[in-house]
Short mmCIF file of C-alpha atoms and ligand atoms in Angstrom, two decimals:
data_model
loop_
_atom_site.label_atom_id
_atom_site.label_comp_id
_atom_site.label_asym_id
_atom_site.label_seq_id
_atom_site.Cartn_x
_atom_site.Cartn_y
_atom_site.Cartn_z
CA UNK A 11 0.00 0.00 0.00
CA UNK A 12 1.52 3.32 -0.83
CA UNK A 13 2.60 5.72 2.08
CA UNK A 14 -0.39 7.95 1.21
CA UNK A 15 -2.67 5.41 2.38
CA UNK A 16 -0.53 4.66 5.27
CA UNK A 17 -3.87 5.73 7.26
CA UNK A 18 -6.02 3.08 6.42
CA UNK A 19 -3.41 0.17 7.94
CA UNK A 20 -3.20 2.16 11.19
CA UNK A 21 -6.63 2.72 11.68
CA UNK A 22 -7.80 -0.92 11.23
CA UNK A 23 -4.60 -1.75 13.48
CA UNK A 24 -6.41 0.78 16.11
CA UNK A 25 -10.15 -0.88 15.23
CA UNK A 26 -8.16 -3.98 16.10
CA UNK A 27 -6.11 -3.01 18.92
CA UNK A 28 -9.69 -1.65 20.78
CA UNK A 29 -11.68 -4.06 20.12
CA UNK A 30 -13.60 -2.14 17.80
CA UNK A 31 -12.94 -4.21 14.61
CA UNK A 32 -15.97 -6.13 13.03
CA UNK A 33 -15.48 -9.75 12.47
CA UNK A 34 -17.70 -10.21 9.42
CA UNK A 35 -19.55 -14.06 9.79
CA UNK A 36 -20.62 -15.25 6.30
CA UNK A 37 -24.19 -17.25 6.45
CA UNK A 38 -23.95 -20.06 3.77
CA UNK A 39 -27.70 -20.90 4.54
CA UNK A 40 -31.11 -18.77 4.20
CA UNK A 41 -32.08 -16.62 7.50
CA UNK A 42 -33.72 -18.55 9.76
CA UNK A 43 -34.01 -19.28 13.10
CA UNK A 44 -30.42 -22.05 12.99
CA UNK A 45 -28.34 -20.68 9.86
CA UNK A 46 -25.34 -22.53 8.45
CA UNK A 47 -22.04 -20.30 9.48
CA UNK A 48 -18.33 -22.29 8.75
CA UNK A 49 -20.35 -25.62 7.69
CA UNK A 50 -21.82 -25.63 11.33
CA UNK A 51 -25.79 -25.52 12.52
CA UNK A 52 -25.83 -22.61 14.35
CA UNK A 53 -28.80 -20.92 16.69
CA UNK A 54 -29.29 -17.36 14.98
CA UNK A 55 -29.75 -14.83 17.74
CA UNK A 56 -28.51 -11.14 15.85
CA UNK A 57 -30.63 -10.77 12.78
CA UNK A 58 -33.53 -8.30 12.51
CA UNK A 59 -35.51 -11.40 10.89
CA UNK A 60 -38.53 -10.52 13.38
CA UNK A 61 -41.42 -12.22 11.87
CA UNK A 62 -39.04 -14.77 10.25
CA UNK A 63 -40.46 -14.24 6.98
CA UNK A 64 -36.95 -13.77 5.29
CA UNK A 65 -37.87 -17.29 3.63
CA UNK A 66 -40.74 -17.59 3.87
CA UNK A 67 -42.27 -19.46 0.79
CA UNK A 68 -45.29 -17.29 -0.02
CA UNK A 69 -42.64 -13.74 -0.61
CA UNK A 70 -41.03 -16.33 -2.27
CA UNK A 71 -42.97 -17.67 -4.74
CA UNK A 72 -44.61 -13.88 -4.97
CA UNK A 73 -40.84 -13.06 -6.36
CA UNK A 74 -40.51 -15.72 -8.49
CA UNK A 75 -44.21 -15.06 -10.06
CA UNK A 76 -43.31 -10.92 -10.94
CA UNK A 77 -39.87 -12.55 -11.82
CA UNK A 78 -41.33 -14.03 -14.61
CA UNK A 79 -44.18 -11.01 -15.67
CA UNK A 80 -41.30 -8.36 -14.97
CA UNK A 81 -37.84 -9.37 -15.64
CA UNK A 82 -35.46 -8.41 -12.45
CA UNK A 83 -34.42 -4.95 -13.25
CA UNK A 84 -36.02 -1.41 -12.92
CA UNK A 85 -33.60 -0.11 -15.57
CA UNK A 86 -34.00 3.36 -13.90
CA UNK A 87 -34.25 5.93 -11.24
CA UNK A 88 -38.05 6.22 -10.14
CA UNK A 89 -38.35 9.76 -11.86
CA UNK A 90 -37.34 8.67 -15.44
CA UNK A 91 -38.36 5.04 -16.41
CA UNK A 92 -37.73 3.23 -12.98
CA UNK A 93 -41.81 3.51 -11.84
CA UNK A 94 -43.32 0.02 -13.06
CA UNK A 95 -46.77 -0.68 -12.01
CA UNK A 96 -45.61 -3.37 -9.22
CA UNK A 97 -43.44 -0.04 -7.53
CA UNK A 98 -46.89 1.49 -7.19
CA UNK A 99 -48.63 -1.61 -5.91
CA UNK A 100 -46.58 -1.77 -3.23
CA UNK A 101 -46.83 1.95 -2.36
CA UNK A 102 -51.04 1.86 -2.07
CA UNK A 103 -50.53 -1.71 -0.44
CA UNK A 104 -48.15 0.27 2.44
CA UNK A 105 -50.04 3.34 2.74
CA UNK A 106 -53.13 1.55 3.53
CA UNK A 107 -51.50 -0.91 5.84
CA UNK A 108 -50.57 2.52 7.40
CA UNK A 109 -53.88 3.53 7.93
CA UNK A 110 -51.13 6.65 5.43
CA UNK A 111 -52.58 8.66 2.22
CA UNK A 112 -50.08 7.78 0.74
CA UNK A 113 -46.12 6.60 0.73
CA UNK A 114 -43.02 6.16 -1.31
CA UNK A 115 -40.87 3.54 -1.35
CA UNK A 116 -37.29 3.75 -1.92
CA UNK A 117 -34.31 1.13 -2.03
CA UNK A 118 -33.48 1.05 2.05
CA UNK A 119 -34.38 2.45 5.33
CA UNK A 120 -30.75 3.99 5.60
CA UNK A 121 -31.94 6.00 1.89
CA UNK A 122 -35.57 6.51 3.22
CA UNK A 123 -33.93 8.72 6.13
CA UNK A 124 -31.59 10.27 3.38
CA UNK A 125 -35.00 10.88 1.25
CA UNK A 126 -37.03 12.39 3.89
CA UNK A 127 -35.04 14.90 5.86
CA UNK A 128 -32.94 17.19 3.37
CA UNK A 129 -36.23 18.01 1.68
CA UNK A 130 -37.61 19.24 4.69
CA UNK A 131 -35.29 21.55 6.06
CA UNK A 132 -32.55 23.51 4.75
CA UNK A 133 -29.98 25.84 6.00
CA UNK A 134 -30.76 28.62 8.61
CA UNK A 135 -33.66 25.56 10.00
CA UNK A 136 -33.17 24.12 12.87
CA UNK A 137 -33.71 19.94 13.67
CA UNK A 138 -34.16 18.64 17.71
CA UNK A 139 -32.61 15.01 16.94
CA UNK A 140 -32.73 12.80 19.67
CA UNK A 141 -29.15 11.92 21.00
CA UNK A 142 -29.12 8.29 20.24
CA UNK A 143 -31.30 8.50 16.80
CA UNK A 144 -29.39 6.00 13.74
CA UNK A 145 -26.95 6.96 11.87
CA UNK A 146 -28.66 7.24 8.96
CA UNK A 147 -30.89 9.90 10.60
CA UNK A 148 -27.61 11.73 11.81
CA UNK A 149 -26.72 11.76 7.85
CA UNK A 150 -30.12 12.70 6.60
CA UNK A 151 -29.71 15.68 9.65
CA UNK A 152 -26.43 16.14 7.94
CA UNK A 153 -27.19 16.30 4.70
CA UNK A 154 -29.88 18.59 5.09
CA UNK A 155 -27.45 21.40 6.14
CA UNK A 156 -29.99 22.83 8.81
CA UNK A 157 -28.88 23.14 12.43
CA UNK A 158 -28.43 19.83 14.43
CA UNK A 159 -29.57 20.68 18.13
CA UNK A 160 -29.12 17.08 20.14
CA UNK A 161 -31.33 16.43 22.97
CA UNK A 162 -30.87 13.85 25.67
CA UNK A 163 -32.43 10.36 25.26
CA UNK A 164 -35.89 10.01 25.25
CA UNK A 165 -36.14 13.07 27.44
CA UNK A 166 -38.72 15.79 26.55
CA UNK A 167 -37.87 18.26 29.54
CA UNK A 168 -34.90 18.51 27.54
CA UNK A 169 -36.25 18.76 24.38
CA UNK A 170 -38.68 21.55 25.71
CA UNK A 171 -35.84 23.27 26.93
CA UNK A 172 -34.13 23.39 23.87
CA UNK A 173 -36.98 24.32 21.67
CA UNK A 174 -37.74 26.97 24.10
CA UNK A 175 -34.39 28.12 23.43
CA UNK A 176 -34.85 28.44 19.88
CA UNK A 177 -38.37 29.60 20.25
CA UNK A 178 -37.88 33.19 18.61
CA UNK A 179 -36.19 31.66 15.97
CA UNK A 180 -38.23 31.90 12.81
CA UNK A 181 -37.72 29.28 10.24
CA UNK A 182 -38.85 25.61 9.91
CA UNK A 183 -38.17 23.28 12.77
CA UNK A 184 -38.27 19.51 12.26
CA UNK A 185 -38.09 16.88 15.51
CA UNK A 186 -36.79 13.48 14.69
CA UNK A 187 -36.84 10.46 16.01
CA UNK A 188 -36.21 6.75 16.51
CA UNK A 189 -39.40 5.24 17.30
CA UNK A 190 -37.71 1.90 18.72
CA UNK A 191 -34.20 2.58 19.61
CA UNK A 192 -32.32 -0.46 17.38
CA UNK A 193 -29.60 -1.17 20.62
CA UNK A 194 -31.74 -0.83 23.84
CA UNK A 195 -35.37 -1.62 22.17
CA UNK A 196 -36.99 1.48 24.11
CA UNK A 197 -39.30 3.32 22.39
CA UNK A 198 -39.54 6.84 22.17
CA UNK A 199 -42.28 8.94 23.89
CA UNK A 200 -43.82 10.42 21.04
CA UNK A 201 -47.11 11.59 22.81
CA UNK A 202 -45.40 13.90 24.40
CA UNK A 203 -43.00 14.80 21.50
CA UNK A 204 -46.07 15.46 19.35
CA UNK A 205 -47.62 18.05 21.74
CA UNK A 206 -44.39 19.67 22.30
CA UNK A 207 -44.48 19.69 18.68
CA UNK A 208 -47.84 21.12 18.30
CA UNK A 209 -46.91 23.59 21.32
CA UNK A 210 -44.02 25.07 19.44
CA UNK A 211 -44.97 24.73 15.53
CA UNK A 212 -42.40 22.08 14.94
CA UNK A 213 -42.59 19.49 12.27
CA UNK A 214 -42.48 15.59 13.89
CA UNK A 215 -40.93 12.82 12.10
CA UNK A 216 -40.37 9.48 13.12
CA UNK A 217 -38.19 6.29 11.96
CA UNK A 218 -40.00 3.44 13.01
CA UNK A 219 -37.52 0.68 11.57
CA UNK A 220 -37.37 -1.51 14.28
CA UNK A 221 -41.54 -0.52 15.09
CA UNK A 222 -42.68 -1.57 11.61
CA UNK A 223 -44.14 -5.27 12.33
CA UNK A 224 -43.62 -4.75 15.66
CA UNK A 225 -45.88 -2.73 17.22
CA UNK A 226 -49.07 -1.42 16.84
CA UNK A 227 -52.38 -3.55 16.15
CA UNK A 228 -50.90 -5.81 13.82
CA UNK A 229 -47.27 -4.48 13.27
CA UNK A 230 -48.59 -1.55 11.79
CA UNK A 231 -45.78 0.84 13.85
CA UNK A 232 -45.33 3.21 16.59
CA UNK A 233 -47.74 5.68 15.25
CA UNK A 234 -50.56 3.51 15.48
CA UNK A 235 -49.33 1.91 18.57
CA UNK A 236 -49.58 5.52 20.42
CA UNK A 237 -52.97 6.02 18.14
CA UNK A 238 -51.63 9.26 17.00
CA UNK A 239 -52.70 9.03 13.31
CA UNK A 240 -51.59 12.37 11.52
CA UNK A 241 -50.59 14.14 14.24
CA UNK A 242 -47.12 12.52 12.82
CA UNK A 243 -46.08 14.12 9.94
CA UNK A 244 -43.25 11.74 8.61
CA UNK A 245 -43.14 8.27 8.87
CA UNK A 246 -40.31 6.49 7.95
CA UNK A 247 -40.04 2.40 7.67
CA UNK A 248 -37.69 -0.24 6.51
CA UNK A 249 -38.69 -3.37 4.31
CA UNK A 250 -35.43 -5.07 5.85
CA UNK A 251 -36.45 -5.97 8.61
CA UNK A 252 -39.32 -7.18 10.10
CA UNK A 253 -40.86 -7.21 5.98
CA UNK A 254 -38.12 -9.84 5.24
CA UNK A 255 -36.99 -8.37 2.32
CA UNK A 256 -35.36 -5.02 1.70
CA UNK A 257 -36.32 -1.60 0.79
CA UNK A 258 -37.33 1.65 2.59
CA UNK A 259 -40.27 3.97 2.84
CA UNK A 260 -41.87 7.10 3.63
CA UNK A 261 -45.51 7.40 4.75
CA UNK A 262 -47.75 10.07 5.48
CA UNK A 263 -49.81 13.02 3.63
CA UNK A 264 -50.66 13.05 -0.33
CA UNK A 265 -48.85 16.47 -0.59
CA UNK A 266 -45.96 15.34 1.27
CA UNK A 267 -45.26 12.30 -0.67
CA UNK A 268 -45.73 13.85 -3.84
CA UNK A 269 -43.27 16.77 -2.90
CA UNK A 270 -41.04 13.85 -1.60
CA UNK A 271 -41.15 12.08 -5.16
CA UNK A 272 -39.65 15.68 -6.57
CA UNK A 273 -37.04 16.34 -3.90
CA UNK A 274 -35.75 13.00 -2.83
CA UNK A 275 -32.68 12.87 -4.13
CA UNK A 276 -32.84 9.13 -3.69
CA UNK A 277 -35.70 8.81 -5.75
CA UNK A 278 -34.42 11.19 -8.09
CA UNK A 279 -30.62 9.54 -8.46
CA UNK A 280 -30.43 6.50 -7.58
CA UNK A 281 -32.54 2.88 -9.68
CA UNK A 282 -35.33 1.96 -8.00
CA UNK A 283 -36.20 -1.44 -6.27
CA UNK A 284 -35.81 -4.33 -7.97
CA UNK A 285 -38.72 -6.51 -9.25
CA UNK A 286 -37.63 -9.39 -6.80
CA UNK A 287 -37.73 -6.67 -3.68
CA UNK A 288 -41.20 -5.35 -4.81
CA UNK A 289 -42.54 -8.34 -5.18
CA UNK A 290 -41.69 -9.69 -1.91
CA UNK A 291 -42.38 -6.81 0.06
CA UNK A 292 -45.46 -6.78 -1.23
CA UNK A 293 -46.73 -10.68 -0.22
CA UNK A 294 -45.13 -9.31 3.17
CA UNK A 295 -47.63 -6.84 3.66
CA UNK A 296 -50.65 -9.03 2.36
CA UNK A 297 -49.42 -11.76 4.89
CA UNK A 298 -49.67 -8.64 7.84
CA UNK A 299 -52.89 -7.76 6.47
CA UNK A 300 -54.38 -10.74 6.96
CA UNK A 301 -53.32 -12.03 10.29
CA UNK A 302 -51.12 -10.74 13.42
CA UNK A 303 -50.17 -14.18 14.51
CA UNK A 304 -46.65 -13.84 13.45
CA UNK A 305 -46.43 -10.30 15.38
CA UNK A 306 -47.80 -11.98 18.41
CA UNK A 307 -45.42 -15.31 18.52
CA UNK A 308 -42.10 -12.47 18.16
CA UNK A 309 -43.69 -10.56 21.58
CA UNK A 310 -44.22 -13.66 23.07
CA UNK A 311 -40.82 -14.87 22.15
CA UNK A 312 -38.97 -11.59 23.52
CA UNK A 313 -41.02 -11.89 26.69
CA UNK A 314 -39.90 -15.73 27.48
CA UNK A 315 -36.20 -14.44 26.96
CA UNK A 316 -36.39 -11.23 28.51
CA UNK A 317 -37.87 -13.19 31.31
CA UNK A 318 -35.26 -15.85 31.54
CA UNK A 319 -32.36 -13.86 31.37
CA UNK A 320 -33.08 -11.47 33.79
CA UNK A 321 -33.84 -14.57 35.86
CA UNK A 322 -30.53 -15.76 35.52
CA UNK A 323 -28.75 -12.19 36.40
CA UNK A 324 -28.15 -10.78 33.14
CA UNK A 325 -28.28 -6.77 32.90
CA UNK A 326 -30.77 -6.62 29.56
CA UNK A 327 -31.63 -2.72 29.90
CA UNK A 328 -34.26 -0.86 29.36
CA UNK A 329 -35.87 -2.59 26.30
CA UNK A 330 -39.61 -2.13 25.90
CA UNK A 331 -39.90 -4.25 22.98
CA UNK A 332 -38.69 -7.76 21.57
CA UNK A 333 -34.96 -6.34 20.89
CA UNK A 334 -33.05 -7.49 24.19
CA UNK A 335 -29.49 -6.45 24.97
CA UNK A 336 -27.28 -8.34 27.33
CA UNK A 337 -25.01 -5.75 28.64
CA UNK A 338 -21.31 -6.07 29.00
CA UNK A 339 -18.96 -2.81 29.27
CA UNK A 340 -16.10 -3.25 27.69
CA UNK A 341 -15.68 -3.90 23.83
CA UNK A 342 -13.09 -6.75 24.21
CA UNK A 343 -14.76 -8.90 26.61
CA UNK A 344 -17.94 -8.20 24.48
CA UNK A 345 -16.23 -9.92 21.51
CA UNK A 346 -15.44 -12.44 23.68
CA UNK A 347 -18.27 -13.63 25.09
CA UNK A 348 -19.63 -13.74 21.57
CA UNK A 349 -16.77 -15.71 20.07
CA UNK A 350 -17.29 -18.07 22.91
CA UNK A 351 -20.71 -18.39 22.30
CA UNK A 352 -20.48 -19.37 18.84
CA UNK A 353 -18.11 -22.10 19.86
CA UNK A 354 -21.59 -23.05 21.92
CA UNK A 355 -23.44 -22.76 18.52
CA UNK A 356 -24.96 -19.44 19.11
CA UNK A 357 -24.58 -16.82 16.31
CA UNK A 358 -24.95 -13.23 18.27
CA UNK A 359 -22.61 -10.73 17.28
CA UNK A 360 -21.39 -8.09 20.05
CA UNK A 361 -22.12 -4.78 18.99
CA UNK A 362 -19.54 -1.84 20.19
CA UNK A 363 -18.99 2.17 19.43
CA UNK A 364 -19.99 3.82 17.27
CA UNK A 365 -22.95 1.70 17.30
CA UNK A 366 -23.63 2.07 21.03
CA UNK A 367 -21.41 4.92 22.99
CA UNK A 368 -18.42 4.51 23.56
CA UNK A 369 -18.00 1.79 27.08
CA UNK A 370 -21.74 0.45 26.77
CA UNK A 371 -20.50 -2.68 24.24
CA UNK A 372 -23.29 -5.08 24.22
CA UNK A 373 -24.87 -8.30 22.76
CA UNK A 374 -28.12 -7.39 21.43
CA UNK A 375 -30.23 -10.68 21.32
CA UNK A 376 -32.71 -10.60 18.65
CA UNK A 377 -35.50 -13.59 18.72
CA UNK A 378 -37.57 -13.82 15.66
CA UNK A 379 -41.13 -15.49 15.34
CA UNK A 380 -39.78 -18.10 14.07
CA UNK A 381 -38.05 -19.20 17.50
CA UNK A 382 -39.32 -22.19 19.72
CA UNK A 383 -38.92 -22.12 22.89
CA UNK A 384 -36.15 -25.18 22.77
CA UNK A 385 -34.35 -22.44 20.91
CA UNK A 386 -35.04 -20.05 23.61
CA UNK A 387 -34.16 -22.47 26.35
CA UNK A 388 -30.96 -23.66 24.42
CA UNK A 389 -29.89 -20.03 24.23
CA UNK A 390 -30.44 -19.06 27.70
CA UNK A 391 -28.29 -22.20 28.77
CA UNK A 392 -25.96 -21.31 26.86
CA UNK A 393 -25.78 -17.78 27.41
CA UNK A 394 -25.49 -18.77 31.06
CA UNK A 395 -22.92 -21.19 31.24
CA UNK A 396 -20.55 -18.76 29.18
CA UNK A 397 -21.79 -15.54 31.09
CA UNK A 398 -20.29 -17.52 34.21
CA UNK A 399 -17.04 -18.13 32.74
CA UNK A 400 -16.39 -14.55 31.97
CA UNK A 401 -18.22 -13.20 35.67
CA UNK A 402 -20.72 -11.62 33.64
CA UNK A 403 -23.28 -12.94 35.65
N1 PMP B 23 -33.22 3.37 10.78
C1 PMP B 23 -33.03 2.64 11.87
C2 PMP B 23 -33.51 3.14 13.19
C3 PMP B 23 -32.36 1.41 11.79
O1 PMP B 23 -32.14 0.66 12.87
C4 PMP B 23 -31.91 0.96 10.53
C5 PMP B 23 -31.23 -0.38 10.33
N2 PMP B 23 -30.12 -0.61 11.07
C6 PMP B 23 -32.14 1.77 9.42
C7 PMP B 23 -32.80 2.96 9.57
C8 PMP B 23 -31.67 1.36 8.07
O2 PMP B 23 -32.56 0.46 7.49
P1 PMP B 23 -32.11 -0.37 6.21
O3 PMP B 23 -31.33 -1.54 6.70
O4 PMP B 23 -33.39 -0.73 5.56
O5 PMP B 23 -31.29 0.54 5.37
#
């Protein structure tokens, strides 16, 4: 490597040297509840595979079947010759799974945040972002070149404060939000965000990418969950997640989904979904739309191992929701207890900073529908005879 990239050896030395360096695992299987990692049967406990519908049959066979009308391809950014008839499909299928006017659909989450935000707000604005909100909401903030003013987690006294501080300040103000917080699983109090909201003529937008099939009657999100209807202005989702598939999206008014489908630069730049994606996505939706069974078996799921961890003395936060993080300190011994656990046949990855701050490394457990409870017990017992060894617990 030449001496002007010298940089890049030392810093992965550093990611190395701190723990910090991400040991990729390839799956050789589909998702599923046991995947195949280095030829071994192993229990999958880090995917965001919530309803377990990652392969399932019916998106499936819904991909193969548009395969076969549409080819694979869009060919095109949305905005030139990228919008095929399946694209819109799935956008009145969302939007009314929503209980939304209307929604766009773009290739990810990550691009959904990039999609919605920078529109919104420009320089000389002003965005309240909650301190621990994903980094592809940081980016969209970013992006967007408006003011960044951080407020501490989850806590609307401080977010008053600030927008009090700002309140003579005339130009558009935007609050955003996680709706389920992807490392702890708490969810964010957006009652009482949307008043302050109201109270001080600020915009509210939420990313509900770990809500979306979670919560709410049915999966249909945090908004619905809260019952707050339009009193949200932005909605953002993921299709990668608890959907199965991949894909982003943005729900909420007629006007501000058509202004989105202008502005994105997403949707402007960048191919839309692929046929495969759409098609998918969209058998995921009809399968939420007609039953929550799946959406019930994932809460019941986290509950049992939420339940039997803290049982055993594990520290597993502050999670309100299915997402359940065993918490360890310090990066290394993180990585550790996960390397050991694979050796027990448990695939959890330990998640450190810049993921989670910086001292707070963690394994986040993430149980799908598609658990048992053997898996569940397995895990535990497993999780417990390793925590020992390391004086976790
Ligand atoms: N927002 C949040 C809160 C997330 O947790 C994630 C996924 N890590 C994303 C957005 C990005 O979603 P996607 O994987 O669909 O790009």
């Amino acid at each position: 490597m030449s001496s002007k990239m010298k940089f890049v050896e030392e810093e992965l030395k550093r990611l190395k040297d701190e723990g910090l360096y991400v040991h990729i695992r390839v799956l050789e299987s589909p998702q599923g509840p046991w995947v195949q990692i280095e030829g071994r049967q192993v229990l999958n406990l880090c995917s965001n595979n919530y309803l377990g519908l990652c392969n399932d049959p019916r998106l499936c066979e819904k991909a193969k079947e548009y395969i076969d009308k549409f080819g694979v391809g869009p060919g095109a950014v949305r905005t030139i010759a990228g919008t095929m008839s399946i694209h819109v499909e799935l956008e009145e299928k969302l939007a009314a799974f929503k209980g939304a006017e209307a929604a766009l659909v773009v290739q990810s989450g990550f691009c959904a945040n990039l999609s919605a935000i920078p529109p919104l707000v420009e320089r000389g604005d002003l965005i309240f972002s909650d301190e621990l909100n994903h980094a592809s909401i940081i980016d969209g903030c970013r992006l967007s070149r408006a003011e960044i003013v951080r407020y501490a987690h989850c806590d609307v006294v401080d977010l008053e404060a600030k927008l009090k501080e700002y309140v003579d300040k005339d130009c558009r103000k935007l609050i955003v939000t996680d709706g389920v917080f992807s490392m702890d699983g708490d969810i964010a109090p957006l009652p009482d965000i949307v008043e302050l909201a109201d109270r001080y003529g600020a915009m509210v937008m939420v990313d509900d990418a770990h809500g979306e099939g979670v919560l709410g009657r049915g999966g249909r999100g945090i908004v619905d969950h809260f019952g707050l209807g339009e009193k949200v202005d932005i909605e953002v989702g993921t299709l990668s997640k608890a959907f199965g598939v991949v894909g982003g999206f943005v729900a909420g008014s007629k006007e501000l989904i058509e202004f989105l489908r202008q502005k994105a630069r997403p949707n402007l730049f960048s191919s839309a979904l692929t046929v495969p994606d759409v098609a998918a996505n969209i058998a995921a939706v009809d399968i939420l739309e007609e039953s929550d069974d799946l959406v019930k078996k994932l809460w019941e799921n986290g509950n049992y191992l939420k339940k039997s961890l803290k049982e055993k003395g594990f520290d597993i936060g502050r999670s309100q929701t299915p997402i359940t993080p065993i918490m360890v300190g310090d990066a290394n011994k993180a990585k550790e207890f996960s390397l050991k656990l694979f050796e027990e046949g448990i695939f959890i990855q330990s998640i450190a900073y810049p993921a989670v701050p910086l001292g707070s490394a963690r394994l986040r457990t993430m149980v799908s529908a598609a658990h048992s409870k053997e898996d569940l017990d397995f895990a535990v017992d497993k999780f417990s005879k390793v925590g020992r060894s390391l004086g976790i617990i």
